[in-house]
Short mmCIF file of C-alpha atoms in Angstrom, two decimals:
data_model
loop_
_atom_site.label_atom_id
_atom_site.label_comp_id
_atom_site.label_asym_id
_atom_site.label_seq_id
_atom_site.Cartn_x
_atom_site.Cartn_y
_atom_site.Cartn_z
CA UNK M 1 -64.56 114.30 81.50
CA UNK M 2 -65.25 115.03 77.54
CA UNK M 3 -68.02 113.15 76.44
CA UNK M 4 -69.38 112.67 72.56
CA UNK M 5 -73.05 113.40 72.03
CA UNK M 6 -74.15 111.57 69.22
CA UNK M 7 -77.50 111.25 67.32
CA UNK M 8 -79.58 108.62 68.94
CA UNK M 9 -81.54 106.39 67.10
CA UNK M 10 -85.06 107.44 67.07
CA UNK M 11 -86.65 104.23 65.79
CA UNK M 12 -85.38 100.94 64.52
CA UNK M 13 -85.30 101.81 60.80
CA UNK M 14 -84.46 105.61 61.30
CA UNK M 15 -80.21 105.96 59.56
CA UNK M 16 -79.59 109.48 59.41
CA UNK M 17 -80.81 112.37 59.79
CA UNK M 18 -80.95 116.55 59.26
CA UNK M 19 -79.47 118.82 61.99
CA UNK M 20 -81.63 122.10 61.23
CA UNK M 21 -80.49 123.64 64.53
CA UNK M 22 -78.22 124.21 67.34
CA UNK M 23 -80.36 125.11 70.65
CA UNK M 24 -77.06 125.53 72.62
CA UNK M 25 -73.88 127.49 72.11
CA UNK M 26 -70.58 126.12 72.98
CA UNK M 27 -70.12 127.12 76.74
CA UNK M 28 -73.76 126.67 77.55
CA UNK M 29 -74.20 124.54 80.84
CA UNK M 30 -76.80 122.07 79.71
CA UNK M 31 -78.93 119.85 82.20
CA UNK M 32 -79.92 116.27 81.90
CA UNK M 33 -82.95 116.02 79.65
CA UNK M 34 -82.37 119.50 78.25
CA UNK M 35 -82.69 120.01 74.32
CA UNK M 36 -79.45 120.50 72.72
CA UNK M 37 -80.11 120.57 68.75
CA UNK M 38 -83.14 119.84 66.73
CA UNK M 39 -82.95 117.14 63.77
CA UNK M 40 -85.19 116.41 60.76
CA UNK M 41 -86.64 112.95 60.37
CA UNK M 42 -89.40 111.71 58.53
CA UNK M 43 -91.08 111.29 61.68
CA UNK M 44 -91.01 115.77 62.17
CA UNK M 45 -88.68 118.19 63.46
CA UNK M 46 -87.48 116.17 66.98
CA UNK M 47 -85.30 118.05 69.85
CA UNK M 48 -82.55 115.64 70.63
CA UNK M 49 -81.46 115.95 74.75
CA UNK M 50 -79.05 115.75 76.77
CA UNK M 51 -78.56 112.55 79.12
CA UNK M 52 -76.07 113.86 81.04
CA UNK M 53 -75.04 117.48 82.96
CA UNK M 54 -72.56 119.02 81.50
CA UNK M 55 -71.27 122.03 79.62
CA UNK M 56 -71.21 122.51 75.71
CA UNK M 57 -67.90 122.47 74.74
CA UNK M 58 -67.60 121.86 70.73
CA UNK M 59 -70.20 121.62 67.71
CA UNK M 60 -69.55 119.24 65.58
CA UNK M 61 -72.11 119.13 63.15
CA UNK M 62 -73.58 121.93 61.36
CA UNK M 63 -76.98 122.80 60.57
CA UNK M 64 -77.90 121.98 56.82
CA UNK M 65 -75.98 118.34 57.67
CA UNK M 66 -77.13 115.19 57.08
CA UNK M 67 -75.71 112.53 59.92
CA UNK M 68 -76.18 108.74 60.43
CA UNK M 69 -76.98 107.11 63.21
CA UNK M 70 -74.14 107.23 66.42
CA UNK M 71 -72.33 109.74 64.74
CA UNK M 72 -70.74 112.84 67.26
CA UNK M 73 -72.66 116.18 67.20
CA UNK M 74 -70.91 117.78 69.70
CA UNK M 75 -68.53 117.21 72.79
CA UNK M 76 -69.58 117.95 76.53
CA UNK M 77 -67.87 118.46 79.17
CA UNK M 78 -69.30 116.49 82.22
CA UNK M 79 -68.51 116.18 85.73
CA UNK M 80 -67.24 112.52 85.86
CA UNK M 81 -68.23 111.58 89.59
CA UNK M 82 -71.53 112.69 88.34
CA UNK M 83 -71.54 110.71 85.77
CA UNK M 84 -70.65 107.56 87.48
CA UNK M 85 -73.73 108.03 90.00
CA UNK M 86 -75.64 108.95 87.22
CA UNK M 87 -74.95 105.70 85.01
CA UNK M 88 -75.77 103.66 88.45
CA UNK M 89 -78.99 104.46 88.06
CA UNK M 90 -81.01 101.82 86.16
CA UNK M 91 -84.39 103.24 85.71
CA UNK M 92 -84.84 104.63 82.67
CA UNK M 93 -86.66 107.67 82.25
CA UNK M 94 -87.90 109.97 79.16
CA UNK M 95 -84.99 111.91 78.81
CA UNK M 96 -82.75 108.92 79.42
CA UNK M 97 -83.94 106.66 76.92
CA UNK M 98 -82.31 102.79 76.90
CA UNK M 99 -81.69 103.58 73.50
CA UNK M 100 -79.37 106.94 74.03
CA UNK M 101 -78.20 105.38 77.51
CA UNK M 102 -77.36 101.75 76.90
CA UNK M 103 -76.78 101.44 73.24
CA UNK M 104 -75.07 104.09 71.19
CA UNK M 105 -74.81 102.52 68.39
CA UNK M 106 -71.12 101.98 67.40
CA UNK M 107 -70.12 103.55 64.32
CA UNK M 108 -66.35 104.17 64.96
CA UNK M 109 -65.83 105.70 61.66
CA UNK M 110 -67.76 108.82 62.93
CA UNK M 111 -65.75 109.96 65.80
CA UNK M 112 -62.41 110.34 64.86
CA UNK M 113 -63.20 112.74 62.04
CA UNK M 114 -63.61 115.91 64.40
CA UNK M 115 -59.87 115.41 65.14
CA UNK M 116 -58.09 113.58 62.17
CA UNK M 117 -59.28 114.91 59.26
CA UNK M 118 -56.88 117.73 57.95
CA UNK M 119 -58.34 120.73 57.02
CA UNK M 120 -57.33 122.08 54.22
CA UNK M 121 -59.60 125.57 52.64
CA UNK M 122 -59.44 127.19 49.56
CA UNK M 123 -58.73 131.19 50.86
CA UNK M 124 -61.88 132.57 49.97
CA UNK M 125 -63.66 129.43 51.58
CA UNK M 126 -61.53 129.91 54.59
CA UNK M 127 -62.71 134.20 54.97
CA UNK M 128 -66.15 132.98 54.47
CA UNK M 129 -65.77 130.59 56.94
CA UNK M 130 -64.68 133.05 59.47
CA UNK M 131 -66.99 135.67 58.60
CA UNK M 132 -70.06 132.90 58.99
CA UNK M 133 -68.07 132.14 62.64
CA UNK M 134 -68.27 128.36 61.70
CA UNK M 135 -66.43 125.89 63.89
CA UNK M 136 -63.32 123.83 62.38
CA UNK M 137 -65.23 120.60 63.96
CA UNK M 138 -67.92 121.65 61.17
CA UNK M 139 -65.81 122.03 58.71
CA UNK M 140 -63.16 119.03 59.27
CA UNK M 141 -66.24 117.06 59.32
CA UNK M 142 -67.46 118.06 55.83
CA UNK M 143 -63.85 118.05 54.49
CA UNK M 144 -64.08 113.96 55.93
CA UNK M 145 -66.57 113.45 52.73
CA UNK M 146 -63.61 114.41 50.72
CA UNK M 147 -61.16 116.93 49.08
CA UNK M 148 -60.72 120.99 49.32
CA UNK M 149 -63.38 122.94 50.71
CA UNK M 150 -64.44 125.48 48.37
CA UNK M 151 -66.31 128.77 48.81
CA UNK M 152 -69.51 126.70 47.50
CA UNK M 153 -69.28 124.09 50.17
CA UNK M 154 -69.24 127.05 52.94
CA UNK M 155 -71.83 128.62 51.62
CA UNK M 156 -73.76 125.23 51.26
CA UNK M 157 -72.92 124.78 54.73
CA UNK M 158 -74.59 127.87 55.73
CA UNK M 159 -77.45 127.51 53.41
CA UNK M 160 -81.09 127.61 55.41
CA UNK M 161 -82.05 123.88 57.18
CA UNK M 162 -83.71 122.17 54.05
CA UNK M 163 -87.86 122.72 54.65
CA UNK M 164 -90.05 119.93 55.50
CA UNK M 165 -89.97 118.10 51.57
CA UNK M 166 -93.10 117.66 49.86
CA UNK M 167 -92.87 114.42 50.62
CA UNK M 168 -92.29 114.19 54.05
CA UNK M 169 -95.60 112.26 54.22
CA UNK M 170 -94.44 109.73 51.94
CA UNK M 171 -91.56 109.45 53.77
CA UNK M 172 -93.48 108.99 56.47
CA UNK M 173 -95.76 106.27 55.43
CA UNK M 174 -92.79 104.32 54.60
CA UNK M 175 -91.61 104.77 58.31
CA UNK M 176 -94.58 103.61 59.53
CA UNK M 177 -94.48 100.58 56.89
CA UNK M 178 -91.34 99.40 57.69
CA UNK M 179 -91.45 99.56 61.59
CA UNK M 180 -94.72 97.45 60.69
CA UNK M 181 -93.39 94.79 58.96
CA UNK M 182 -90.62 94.51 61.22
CA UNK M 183 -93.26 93.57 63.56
CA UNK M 184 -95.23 91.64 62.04
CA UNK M 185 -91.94 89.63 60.72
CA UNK M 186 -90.36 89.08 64.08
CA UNK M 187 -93.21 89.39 66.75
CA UNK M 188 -95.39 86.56 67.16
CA UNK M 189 -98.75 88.37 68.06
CA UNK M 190 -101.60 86.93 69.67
CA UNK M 191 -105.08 88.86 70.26
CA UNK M 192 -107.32 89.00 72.62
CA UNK M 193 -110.50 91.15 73.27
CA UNK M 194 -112.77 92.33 76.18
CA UNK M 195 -115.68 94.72 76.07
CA UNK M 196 -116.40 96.51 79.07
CA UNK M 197 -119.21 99.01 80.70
CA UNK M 198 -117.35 102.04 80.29
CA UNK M 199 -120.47 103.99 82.45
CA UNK M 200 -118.71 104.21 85.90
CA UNK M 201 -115.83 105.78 83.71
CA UNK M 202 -118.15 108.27 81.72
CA UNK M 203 -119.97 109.03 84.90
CA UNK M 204 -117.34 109.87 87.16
CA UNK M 205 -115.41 111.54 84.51
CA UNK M 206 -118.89 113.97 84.02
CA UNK M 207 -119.02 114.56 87.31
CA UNK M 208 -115.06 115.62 87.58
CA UNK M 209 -115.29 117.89 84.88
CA UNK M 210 -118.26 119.91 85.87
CA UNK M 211 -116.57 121.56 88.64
CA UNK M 212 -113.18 122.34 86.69
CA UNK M 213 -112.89 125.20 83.96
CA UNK M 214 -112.58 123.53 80.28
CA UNK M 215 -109.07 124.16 80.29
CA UNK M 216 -108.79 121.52 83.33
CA UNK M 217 -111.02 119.19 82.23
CA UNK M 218 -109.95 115.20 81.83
CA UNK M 219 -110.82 113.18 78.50
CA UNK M 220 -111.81 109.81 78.22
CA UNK M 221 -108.62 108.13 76.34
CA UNK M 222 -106.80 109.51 79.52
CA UNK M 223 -108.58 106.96 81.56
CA UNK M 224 -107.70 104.51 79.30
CA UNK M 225 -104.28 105.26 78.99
CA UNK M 226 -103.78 105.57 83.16
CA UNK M 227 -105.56 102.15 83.46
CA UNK M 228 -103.61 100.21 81.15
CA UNK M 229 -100.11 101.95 82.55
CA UNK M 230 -101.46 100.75 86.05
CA UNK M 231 -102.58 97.49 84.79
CA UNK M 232 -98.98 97.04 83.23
CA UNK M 233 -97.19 98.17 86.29
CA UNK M 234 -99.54 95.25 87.87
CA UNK M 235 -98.67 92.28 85.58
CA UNK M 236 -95.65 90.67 84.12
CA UNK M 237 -94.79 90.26 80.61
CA UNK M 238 -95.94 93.49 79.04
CA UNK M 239 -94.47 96.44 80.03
CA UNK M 240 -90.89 96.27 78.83
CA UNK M 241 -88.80 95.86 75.78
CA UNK M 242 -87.83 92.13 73.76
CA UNK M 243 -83.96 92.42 72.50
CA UNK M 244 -81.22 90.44 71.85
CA UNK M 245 -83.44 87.36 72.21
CA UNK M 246 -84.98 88.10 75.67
CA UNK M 247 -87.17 90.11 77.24
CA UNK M 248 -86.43 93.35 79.39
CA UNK M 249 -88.88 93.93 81.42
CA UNK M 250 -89.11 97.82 82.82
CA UNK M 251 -90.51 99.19 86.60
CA UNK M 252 -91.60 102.12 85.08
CA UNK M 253 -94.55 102.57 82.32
CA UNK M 254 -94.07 104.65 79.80
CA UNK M 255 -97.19 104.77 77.96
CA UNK M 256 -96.63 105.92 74.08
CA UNK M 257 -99.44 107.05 73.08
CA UNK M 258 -100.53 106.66 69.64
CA UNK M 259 -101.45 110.62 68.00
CA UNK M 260 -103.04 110.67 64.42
CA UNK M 261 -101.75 113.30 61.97
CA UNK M 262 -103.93 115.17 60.22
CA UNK M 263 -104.23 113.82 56.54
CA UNK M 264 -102.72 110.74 57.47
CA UNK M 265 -99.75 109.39 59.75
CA UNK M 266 -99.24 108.30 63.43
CA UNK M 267 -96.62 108.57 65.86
CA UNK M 268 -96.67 107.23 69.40
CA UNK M 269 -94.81 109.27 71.72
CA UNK M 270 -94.10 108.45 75.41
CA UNK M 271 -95.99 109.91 77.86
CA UNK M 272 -93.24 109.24 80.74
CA UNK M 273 -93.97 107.09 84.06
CA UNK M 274 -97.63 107.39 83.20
CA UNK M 275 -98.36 104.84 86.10
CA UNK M 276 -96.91 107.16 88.75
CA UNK M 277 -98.50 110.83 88.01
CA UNK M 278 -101.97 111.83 89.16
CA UNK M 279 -104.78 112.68 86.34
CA UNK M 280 -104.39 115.98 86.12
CA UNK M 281 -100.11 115.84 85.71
CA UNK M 282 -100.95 113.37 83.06
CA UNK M 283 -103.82 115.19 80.96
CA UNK M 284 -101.04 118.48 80.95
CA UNK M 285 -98.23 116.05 80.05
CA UNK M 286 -100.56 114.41 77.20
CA UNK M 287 -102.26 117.24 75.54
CA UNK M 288 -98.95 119.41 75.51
CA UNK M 289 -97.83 115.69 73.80
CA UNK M 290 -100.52 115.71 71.01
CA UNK M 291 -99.87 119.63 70.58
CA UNK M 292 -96.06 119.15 69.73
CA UNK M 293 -96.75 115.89 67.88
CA UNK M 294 -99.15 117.28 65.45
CA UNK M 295 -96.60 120.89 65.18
CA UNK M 296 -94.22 118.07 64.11
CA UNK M 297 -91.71 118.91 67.25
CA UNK M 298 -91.29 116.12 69.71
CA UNK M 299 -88.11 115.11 71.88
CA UNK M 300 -85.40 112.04 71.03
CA UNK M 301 -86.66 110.72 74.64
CA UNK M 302 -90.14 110.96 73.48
CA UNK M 303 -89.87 108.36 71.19
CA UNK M 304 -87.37 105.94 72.38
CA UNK M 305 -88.79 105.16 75.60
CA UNK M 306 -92.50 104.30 75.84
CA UNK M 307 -92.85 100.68 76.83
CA UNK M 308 -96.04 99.91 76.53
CA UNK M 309 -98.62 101.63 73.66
CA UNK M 310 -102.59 102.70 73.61
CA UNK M 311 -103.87 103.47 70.49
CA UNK M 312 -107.93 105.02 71.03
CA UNK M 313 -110.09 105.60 67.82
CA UNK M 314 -112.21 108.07 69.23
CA UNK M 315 -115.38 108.99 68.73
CA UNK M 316 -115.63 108.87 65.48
CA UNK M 317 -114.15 104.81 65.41
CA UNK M 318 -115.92 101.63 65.09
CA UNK M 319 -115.89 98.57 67.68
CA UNK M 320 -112.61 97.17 67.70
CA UNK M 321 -109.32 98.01 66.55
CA UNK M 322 -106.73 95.34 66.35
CA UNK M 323 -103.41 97.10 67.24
CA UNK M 324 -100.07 95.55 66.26
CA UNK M 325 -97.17 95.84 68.07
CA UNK M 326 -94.56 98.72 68.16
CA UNK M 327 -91.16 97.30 68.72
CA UNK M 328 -89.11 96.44 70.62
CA UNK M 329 -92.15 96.73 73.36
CA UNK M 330 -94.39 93.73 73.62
CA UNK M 331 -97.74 94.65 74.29
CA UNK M 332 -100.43 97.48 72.76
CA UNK M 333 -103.83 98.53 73.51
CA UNK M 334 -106.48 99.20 71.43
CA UNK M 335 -109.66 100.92 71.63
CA UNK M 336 -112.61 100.97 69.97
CA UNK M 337 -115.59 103.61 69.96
CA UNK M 338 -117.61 104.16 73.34
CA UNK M 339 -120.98 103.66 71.78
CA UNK M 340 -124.35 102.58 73.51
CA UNK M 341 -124.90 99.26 73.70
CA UNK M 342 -127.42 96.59 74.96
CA UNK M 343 -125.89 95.18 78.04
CA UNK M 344 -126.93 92.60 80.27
CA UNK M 345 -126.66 93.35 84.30
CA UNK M 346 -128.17 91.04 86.72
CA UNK M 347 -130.51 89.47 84.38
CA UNK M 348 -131.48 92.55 83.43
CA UNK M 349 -131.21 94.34 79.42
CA UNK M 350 -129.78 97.83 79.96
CA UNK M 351 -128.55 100.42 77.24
CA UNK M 352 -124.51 101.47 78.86
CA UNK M 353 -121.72 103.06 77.38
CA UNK M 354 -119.34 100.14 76.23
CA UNK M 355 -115.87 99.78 75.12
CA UNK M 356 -114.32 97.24 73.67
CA UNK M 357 -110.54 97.14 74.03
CA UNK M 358 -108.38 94.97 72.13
CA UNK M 359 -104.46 93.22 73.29
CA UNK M 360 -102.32 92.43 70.65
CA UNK M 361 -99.11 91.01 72.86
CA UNK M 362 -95.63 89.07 71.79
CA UNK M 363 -95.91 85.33 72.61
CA UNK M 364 -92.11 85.22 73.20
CA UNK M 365 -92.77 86.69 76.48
CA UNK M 366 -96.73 85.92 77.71
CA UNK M 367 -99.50 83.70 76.54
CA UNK M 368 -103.19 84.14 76.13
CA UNK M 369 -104.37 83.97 79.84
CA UNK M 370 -101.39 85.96 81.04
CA UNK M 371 -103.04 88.26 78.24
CA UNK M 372 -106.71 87.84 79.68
CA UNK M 373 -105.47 88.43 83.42
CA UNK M 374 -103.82 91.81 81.86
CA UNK M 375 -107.49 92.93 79.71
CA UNK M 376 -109.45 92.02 83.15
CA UNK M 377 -107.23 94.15 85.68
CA UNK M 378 -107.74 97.25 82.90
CA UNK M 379 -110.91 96.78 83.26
CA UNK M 380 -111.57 96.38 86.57
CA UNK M 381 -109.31 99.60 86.90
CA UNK M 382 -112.16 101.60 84.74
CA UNK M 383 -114.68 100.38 86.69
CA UNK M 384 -113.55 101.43 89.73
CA UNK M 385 -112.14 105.42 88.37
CA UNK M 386 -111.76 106.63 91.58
CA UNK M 387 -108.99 104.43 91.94
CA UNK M 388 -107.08 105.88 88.78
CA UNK J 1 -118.85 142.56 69.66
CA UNK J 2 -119.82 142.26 65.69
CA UNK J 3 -120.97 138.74 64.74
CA UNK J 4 -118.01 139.11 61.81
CA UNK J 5 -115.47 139.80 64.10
CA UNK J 6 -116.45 137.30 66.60
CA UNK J 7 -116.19 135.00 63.43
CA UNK J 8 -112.94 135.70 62.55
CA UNK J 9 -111.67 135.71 66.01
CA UNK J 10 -112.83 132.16 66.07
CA UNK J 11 -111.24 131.10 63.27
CA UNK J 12 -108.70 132.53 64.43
CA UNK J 13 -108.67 130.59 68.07
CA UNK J 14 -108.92 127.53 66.16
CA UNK J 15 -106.13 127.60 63.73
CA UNK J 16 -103.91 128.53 67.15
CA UNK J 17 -105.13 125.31 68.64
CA UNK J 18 -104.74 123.20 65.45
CA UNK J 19 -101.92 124.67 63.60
CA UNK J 20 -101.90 122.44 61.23
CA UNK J 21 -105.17 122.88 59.82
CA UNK J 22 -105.49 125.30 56.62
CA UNK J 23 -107.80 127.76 57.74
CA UNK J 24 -108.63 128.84 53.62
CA UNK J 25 -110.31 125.31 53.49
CA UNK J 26 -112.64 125.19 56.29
CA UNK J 27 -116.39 124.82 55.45
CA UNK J 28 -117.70 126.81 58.28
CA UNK J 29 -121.08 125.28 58.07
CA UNK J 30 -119.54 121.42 58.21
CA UNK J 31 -118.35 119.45 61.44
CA UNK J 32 -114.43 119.89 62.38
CA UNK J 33 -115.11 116.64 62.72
CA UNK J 34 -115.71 115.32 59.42
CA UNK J 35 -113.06 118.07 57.41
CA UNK J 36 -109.71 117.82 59.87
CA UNK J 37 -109.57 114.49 61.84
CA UNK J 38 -110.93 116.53 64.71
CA UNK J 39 -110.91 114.52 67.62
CA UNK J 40 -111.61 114.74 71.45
CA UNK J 41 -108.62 116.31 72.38
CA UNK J 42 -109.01 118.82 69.62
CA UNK J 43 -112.44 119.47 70.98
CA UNK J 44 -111.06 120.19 74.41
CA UNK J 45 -108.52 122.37 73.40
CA UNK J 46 -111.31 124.43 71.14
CA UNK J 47 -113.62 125.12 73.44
CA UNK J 48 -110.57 126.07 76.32
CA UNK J 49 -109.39 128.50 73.64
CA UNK J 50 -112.90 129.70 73.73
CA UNK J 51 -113.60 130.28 77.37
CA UNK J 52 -110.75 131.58 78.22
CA UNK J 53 -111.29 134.66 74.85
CA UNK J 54 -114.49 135.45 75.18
CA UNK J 55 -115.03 134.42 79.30
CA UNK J 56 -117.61 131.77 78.84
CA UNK J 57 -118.35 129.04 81.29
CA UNK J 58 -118.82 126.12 78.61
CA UNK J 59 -120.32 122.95 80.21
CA UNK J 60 -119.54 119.76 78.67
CA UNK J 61 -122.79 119.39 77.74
CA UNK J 62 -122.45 122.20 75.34
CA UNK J 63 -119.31 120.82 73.37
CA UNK J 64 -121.93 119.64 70.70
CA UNK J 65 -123.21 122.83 69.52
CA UNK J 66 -119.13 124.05 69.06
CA UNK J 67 -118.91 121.14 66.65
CA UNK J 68 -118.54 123.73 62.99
CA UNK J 69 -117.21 126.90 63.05
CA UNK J 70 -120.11 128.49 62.62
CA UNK J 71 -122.00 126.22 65.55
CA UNK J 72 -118.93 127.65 67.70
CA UNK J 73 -119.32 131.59 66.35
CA UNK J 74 -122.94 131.05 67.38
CA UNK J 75 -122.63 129.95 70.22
CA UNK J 76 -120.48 132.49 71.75
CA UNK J 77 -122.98 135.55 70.64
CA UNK J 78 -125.12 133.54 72.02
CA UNK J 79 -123.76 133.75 75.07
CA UNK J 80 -121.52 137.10 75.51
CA UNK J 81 -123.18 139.21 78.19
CA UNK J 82 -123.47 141.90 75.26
CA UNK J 83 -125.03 139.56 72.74
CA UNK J 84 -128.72 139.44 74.85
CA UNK J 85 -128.92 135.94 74.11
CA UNK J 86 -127.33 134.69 77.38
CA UNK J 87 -129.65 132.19 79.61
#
């Protein structure tokens, strides 16, 4: 069965954006969850994946292209039973993301160009074309925008993937501003905040580490972000997405976890089924995660699907951060610096290691004690690490 | 080992692990910390990059003193089996 692969959305302001490279070849078997082609957005370079096995049969874009949103990059060939036990499964992993899955979004003016469009070349456009072995696809596509194609357009269509623009952090920041105030437009936050003795965690986290070789070692936001994926798997009302009026609650937690770029800029990439994998699975999952994030090279499934998000200041933080909500999930964590703090134990003054975390959740699906219920159980969860 | 080279490999070892860090503009005498957004996973991945080039055992306790480049550079011919500074 032909299928189209089409660009994904990658956020819920993202339009378009630059194919800069094919990572397949026509005739390439590809595998569920496999990269086929890498895109520019203003969030980085992102490899968009396969959700389905197939084979490569046709490129449709070409690199140096700008695309919307929906529109086909390529067909694959796919073996339909397959792909009918494939769509019957409902749990939604990283490489399947509800967003390239469920909701391609329709934009039927897209499709039909691979097929409709009649070519028509100028000669010397057409040799060039032949000698630069691009596909007709490519080319019926750019003739869609209108007219002849000359010997300029093919070698415009050849020209090098457009670099990273000087103002990709501007870009950027207006990205972050405008997934922002869609949140703070539509979702009605409440907050709520606990501060906890984060010793037990520190402790047991010390003496883990001093048996492994650095490379090995665990850090402290991983305990945070493996309690609060446990905690959401635990509760109801947080772990999910809100669309189309109602909430969608999900089995599995994918924790996005939010990565600051140097000189400003954040993204929040999934780290998938976070409340499933052991400690160590998760730490090689999350620093390979901050590596690519901060190269500017993440996956399409990376940022559609985490359902839940932790944002950590780090050492360097203050007390509380109040977090606001990434949408369409419902829920994020934030957390403040561990610092030493008076703390009062069985009538006792002490000095620990606290942590104050702070919920900011969507009162369209929970309200504040559900909220409270959710803080306690994280923190109960870093008391106890052994547990984690 | 030379203390320069040991410096350079270093800086080096750093820029592999932060990439995005422009190695012309690091004040070797100032925390990571305060110049790059440095944070703990950045740490982590420093002083792995570390151990695993020069075959140091780096306790946690020890992350402090690899806090500037030239804290790190230190530290390691400090505690190479040729550098005679080794507890």
């Amino acid at each position: 069965m032909r299928v189209e692969f089409r660009l994904p959305s990658l956020g819920a302001d993202m339009e378009s954006a630059t194919l800069t490279q094919w990572l397949k070849k026509p005739g390439d078997p590809i595998r569920r969850g496999e990269p086929i082609a890498t895109v520019e957005t203003t969030k980085g370079l992102i490899d968009i994946e396969a959700y389905e096995d197939g084979v490569l049969t046709e490129l449709v874009s070409l690199p140096g292209t700008r695309v919307p949103v929906g529109a086909v990059l390529a067909h694959l060939e796919v073996d339909s039973a397959r792909s009918v036990s494939a769509a019957a499964v409902a749990v939604p992993t990283a490489a399947a993301a509800p967003e390239l899955t469920r909701e391609p979004r329709p934009t039927p003016a897209a499709a039909p160009i691979a097929h409709t469009v009649r070519l028509r070349l100028s000669p010397a456009a057409r040799r060039r074309a032949q000698q630069l072995g691009l596909t007709p696809q490519a080319l019926r596509q750019r003739a869609a925008q209108g007219g002849v194609l000359r010997l300029q357009d093919i070698e415009q269509l050849d020209g090098e993937p457009p670099a990273p623009g000087a103002d990709a952090r501007a870009a950027m920041r207006q990205t972050i501003g405008a997934a922002m105030a869609r949140s703070k437009r539509e979702i009605p936050h409440y907050y709520l905040g606990h501060t906890l003795d984060f010793g037990p965690a520190q402790n047991w986290l010390a003496a883990h580490n001093a048996a492994l070789p650095v490379g090995e070692r665990l850090i402290e936001a991983l305990l945070i972000i493996k309690a609060v994926a446990l905690a959401a798997a635990r509760s109801e009302g947080f772990n999910g997405y809100f669309r189309d009026g109602r909430f969608e609650p999900s089995a599995a937690v994918h924790v996005g976890a939010a990565i600051a770029l140097r000189g400003g800029g954040l993204l929040a990439p999934a780290l998938p089924d976070a409340h499933a994998k052991d400690l160590p699975t998760l730490m090689r999952e999350f620093s390979a995660l901050v590596m690519r994030a901060r190269a500017g090279h993440l996956r399409s499934g990376e940022f559609t699907s985490a359902t839940i998000t932790v944002t950590a200041l780090g050492a360097d933080g203050v007390d509380v951060l109040f977090p606001i909500i990434n949408p369409p999930q419902v829920a994020i964590i934030g957390a403040g610096a561990i610092r030493a703090a008076p703390w009062a134990l069985e009538g006792q003054l002490l000095i620990r290691p606290t942590l104050t975390l702070a919920l900011a959740a969507d009162h369209r699906v929970t309200d504040g004690r559900a909220g409270a219920r959710f803080l306690r159980t994280i923190g109960s969860l870093l008391a106890d690490p052994q547990a984690l | 080992m030379q203390s320069n080279e040991i410096r350079t490999q270093v800086l080096s070892l750093l820029t592999r692990i932060a990439p995005d860090v422009d190695a012309g503009s690091i004040d070797p005498k100032r925390p990571l910390r305060d110049q790059f957004d440095f944070d703990s996973m950045d740490a982590l991945h420093f002083a792995a990059a570390l151990s695993e080039a020069f075959g140091l055992d780096i306790p946690e306790r020890d992350y402090a003193q690899l806090a500037s480049l030239e804290g790190a550079a230190q530290f390691v011919l400090a505690h190479l089996p040729a550098g005679g500074g080794a507890p």
